Coordinates of C-alpha atoms in Angstrom, one line a residue:
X153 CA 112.4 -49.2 183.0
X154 CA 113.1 -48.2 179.5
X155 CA 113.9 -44.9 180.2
X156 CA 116.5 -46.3 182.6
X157 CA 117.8 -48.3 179.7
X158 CA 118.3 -45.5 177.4
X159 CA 120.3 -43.4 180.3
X160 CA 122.1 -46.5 180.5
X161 CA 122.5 -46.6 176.8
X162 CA 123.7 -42.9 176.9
X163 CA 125.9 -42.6 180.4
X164 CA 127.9 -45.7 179.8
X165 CA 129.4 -45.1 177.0
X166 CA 130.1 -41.8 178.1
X167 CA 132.2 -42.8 181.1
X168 CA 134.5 -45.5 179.2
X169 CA 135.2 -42.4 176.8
X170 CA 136.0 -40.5 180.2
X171 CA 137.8 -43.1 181.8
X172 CA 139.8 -43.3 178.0
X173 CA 140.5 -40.0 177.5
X174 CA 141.0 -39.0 181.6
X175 CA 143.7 -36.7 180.9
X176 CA 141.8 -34.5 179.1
X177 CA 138.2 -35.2 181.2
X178 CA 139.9 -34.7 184.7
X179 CA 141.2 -31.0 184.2
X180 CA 137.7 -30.5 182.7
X181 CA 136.0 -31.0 185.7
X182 CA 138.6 -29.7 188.0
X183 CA 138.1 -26.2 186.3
X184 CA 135.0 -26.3 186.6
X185 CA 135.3 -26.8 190.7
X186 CA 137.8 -24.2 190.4
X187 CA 135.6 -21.7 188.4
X188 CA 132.5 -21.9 191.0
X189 CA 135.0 -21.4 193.6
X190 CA 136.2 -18.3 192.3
X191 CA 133.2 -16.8 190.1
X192 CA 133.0 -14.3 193.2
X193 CA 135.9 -13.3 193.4
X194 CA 135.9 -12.3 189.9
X195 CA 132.7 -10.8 190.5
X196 CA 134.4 -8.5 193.1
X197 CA 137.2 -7.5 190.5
X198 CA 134.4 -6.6 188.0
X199 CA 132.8 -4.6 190.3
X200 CA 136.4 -2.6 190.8
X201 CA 135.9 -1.6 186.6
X202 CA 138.8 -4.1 185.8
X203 CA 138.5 -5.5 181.7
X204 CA 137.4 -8.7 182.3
X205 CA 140.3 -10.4 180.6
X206 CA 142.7 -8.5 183.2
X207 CA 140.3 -9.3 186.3
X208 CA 140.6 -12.7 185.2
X209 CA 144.0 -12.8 185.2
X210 CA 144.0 -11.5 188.3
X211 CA 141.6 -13.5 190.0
X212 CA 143.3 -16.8 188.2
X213 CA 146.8 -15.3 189.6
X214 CA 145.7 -14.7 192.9
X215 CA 144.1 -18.3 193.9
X216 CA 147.1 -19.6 192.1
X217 CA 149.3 -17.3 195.0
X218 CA 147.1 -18.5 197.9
X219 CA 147.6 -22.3 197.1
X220 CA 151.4 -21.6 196.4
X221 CA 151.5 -19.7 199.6
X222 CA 149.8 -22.8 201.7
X223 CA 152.4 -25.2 200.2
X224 CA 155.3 -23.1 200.9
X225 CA 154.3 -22.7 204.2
X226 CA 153.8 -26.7 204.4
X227 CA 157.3 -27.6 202.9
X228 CA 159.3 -24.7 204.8
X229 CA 158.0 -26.2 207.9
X230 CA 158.9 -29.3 207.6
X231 CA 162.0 -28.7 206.3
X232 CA 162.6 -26.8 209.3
X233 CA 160.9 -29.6 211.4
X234 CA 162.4 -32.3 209.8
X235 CA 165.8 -33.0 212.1
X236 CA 163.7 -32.7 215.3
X237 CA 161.0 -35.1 213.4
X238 CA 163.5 -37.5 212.0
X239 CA 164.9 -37.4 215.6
X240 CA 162.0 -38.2 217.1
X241 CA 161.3 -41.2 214.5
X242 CA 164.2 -43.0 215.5
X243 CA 163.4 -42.8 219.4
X244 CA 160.2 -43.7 218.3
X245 CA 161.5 -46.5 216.5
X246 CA 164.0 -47.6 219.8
X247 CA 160.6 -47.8 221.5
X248 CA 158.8 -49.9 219.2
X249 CA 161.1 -52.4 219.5
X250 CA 161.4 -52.3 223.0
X251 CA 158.1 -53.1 223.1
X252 CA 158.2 -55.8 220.9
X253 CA 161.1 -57.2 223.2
X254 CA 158.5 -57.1 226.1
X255 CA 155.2 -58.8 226.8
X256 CA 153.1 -60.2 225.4
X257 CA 155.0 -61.0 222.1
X258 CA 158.7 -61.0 224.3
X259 CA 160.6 -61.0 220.6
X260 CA 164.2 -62.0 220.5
X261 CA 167.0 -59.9 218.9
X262 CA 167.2 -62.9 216.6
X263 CA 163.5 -62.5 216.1
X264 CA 163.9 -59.0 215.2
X265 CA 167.0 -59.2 212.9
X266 CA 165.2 -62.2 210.9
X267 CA 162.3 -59.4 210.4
X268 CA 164.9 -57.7 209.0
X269 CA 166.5 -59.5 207.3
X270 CA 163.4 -60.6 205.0
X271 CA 161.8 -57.1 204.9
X272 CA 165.2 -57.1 202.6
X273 CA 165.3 -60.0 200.9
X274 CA 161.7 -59.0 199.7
X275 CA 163.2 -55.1 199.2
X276 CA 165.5 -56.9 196.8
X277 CA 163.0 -59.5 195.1
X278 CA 161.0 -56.5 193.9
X279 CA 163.3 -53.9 193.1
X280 CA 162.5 -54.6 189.5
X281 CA 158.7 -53.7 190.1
X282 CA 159.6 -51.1 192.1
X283 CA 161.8 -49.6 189.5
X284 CA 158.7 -50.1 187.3
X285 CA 156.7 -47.9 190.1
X286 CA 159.5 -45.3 190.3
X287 CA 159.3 -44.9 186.2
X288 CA 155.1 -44.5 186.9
X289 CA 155.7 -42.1 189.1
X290 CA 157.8 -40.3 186.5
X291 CA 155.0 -40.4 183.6
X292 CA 152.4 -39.8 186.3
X293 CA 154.6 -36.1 187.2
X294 CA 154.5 -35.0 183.0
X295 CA 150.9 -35.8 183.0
X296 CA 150.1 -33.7 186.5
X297 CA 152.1 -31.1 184.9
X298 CA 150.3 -31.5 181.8
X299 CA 146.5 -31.5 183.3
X300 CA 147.7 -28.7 185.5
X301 CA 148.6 -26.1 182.7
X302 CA 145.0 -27.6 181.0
X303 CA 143.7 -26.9 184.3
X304 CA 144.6 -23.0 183.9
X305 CA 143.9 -22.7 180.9
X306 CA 140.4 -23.8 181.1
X307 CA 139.8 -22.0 184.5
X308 CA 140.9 -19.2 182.8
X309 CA 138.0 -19.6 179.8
X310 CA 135.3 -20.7 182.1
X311 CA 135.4 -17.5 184.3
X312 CA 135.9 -14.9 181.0
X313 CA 133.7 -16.5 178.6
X314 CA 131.7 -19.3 180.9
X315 CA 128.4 -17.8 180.0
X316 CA 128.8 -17.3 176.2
X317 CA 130.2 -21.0 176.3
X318 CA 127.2 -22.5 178.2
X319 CA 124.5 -20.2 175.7
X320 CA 126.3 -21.8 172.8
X321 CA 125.8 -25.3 173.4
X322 CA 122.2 -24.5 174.2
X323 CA 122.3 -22.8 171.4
X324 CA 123.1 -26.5 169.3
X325 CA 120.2 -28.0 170.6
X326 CA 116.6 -28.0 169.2
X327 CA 114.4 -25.4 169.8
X328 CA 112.0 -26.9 171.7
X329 CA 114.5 -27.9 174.1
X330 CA 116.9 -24.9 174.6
X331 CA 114.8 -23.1 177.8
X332 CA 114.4 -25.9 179.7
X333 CA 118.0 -27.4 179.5
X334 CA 119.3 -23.6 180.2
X335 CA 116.3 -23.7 183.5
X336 CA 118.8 -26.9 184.5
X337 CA 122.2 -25.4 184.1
X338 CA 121.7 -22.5 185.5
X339 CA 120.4 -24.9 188.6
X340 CA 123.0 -27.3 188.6
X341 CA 125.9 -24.4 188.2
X342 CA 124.2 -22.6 191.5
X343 CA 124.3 -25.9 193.5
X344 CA 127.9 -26.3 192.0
X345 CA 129.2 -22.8 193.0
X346 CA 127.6 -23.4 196.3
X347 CA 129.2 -26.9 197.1
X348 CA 132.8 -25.6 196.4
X349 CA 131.9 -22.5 198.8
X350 CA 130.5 -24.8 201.2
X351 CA 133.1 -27.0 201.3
X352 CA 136.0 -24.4 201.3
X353 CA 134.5 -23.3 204.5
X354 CA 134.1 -26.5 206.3
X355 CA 138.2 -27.2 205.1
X356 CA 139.0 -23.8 207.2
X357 CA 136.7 -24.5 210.2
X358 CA 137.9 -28.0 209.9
X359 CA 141.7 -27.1 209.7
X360 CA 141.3 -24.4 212.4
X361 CA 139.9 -26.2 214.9
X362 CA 142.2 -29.4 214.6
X363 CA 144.9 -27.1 214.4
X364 CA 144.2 -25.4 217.4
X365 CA 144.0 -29.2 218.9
X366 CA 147.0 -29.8 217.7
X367 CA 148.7 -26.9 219.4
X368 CA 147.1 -27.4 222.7
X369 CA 148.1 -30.7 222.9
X370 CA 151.4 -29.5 222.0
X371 CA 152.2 -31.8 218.7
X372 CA 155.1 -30.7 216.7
X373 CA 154.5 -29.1 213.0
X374 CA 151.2 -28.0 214.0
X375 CA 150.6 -25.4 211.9
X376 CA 151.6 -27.1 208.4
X377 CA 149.7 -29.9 209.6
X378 CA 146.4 -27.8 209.7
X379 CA 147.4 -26.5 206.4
X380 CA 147.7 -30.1 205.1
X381 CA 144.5 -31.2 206.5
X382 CA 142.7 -27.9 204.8
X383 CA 144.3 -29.2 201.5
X384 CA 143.1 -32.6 202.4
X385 CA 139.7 -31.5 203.5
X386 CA 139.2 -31.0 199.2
X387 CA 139.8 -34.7 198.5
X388 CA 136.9 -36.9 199.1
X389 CA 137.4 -39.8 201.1
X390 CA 140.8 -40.1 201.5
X391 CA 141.9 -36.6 201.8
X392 CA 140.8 -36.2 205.4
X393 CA 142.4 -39.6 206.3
X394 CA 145.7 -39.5 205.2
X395 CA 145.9 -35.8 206.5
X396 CA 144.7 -37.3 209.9
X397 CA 146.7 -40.1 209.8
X398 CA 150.0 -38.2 209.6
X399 CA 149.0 -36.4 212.4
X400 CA 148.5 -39.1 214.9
X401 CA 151.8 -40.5 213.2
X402 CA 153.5 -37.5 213.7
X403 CA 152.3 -37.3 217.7
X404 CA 153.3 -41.1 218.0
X405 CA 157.0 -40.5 217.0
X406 CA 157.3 -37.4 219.4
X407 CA 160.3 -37.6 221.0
X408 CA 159.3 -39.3 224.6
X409 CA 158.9 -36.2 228.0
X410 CA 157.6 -36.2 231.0
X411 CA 153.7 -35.4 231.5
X412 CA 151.3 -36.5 228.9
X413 CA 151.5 -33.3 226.5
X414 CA 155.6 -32.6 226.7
X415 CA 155.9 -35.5 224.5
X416 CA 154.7 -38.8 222.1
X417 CA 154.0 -41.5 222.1
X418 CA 150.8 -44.3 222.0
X419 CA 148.8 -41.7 224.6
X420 CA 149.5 -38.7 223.3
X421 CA 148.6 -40.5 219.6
X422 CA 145.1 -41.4 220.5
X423 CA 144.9 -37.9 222.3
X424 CA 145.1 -36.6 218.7
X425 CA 142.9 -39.5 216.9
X426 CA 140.1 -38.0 219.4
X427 CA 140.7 -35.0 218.8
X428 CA 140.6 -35.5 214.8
X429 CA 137.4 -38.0 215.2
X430 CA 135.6 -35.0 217.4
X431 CA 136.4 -32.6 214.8
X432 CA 135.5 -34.2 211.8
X433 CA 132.4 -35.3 213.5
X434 CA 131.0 -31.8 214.6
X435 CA 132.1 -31.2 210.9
X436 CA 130.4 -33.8 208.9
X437 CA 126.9 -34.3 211.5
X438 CA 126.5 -30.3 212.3
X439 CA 128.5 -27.7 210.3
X440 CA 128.0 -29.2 206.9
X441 CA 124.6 -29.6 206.9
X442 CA 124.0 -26.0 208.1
X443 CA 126.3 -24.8 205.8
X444 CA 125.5 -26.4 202.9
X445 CA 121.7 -25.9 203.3
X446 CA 122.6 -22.3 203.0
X447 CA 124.4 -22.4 200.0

């Protein structure tokens, strides 16, 4: 029990300083993500006879490209997508409120323009908190700017001089103590290096096979939508269900066909909730146990 007060004693003030000083925590942890995820690659470029500030910068220039190249392809398609899409919303939207016209609510136009008329009234009640949000939003964009250039800059130090760093802070500690805590980071970087591979692979299984779902079933923007769920797949929790979500949102505001596939709507929705479920299932309860195991 003591010891558990004196981690207690030790880790909590630790995380009010990280929740304090996020800004400068956050991109500290991200690089390190970032630098087990591309410690082989770098490996690879050293093995080429590359000095290993240039193979660094290539390496660092290179992930930077393949993320770059995802979210081109993500926003070119939906640019391209987005009359067709913003088409199908408004049918979508006709169809809603046909429904609502019908059993079992059978809503009035009255009904429906009252709805209206206070999602408005509310709009304008709280456009001075919005404004508020909007200005967040603003600061929130210099800080992601901000952690992302820390981000680089640290990646970039981890993967040229990560070892020398780590064997200096050992290096601080007492003598007594120096083998053991290197024993445990050289542990904890392995199992680091081998979750970010782990998971990298389960995001491209994962994306290819709802992808490939996605395409069968015929649902527009398929292919940025696979690319948006492999971007998700590296956001815990959430990631995965807002990549979903827009995916069964997207097949719901299809524009209405005959046959089950040739267009949206509630059936074709669920189609792709089951199909996402499956996927992320087989995922979570088979592949990344075996994958992970091996890492």
């Amino acid at each position: 029990c003591w010891r558990l007060i004196v981690v207690a004693i030790v880790v909590l003030p630790l995380l009010w300083l990280v929740d304090r000083y996020l800004i400068l925590f956050a991109p500290l942890l991200i690089a390190l993500l970032l630098t087990g995820l591309l410690a082989p690659a770098l490996r690879w470029a050293l093995a080429l006879r590359l000095n290993r500030t240039l193979a660094t910068l290539v390496v660092l220039i290179a992930g930077l490209a393949v993320v770059g190249g995802i979210l081109t392809l993500v926003i070119n398609q939906l640019i391209d997508g987005f009359d067709d899409l913003r088409n199908s919303a408004e049918a979508g939207v006709l169809r809603i409120e046909d429904w609502l016209r019908g059993p079992p609510l059978n809503l009035s136009d009255a009904d429906l323009q009252a709805a209206i008329t206070q999602g408005q009234a509310w709009l304008n009640e709280n456009t001075r908190q919005l404004t508020q949000a909007g200005l967040s939003a603003v600061t929130g964009t210099v800080q992601f700017l901000t952690g992302f250039i820390l981000v680089l800059v640290i990646t970039f130090f981890f993967l040229r001089d990560g070892r020398r760093i780590w064997t200096y802070l050992v290096g601080l500690l007492p003598e007594r103590a120096r083998a053991s805590m290197a024993y445990a980071g050289d542990g904890a970087w392995r199992t680091l290096s081998g979750f970010v591979r782990a998971t990298l692979l389960v995001a491209f299984i994962d994306a290819a096979g709802i992808g490939l779902g996605l395409a069968i079933l015929q649902v527009p923007l398929a292919v940025p939508l696979a690319a948006l769920v492999f971007l998700g797949a590296f956001v815990p929790i959430v990631g995965a269900f807002v990549s979903g979500s827009v995916a069964v949102l997207v097949a719901l505001v299809d524009t209405p066909a005959e046959g089950v596939l040739q267009g949206g709507g509630v059936i074709k929705a669920l189609l792709v909730l089951g199909l996402i479920l499956l996927v992320q299932q087989v995922e979570g309860n088979v592949l990344q146990p075996v994958i992970r195991a091996r890492r």
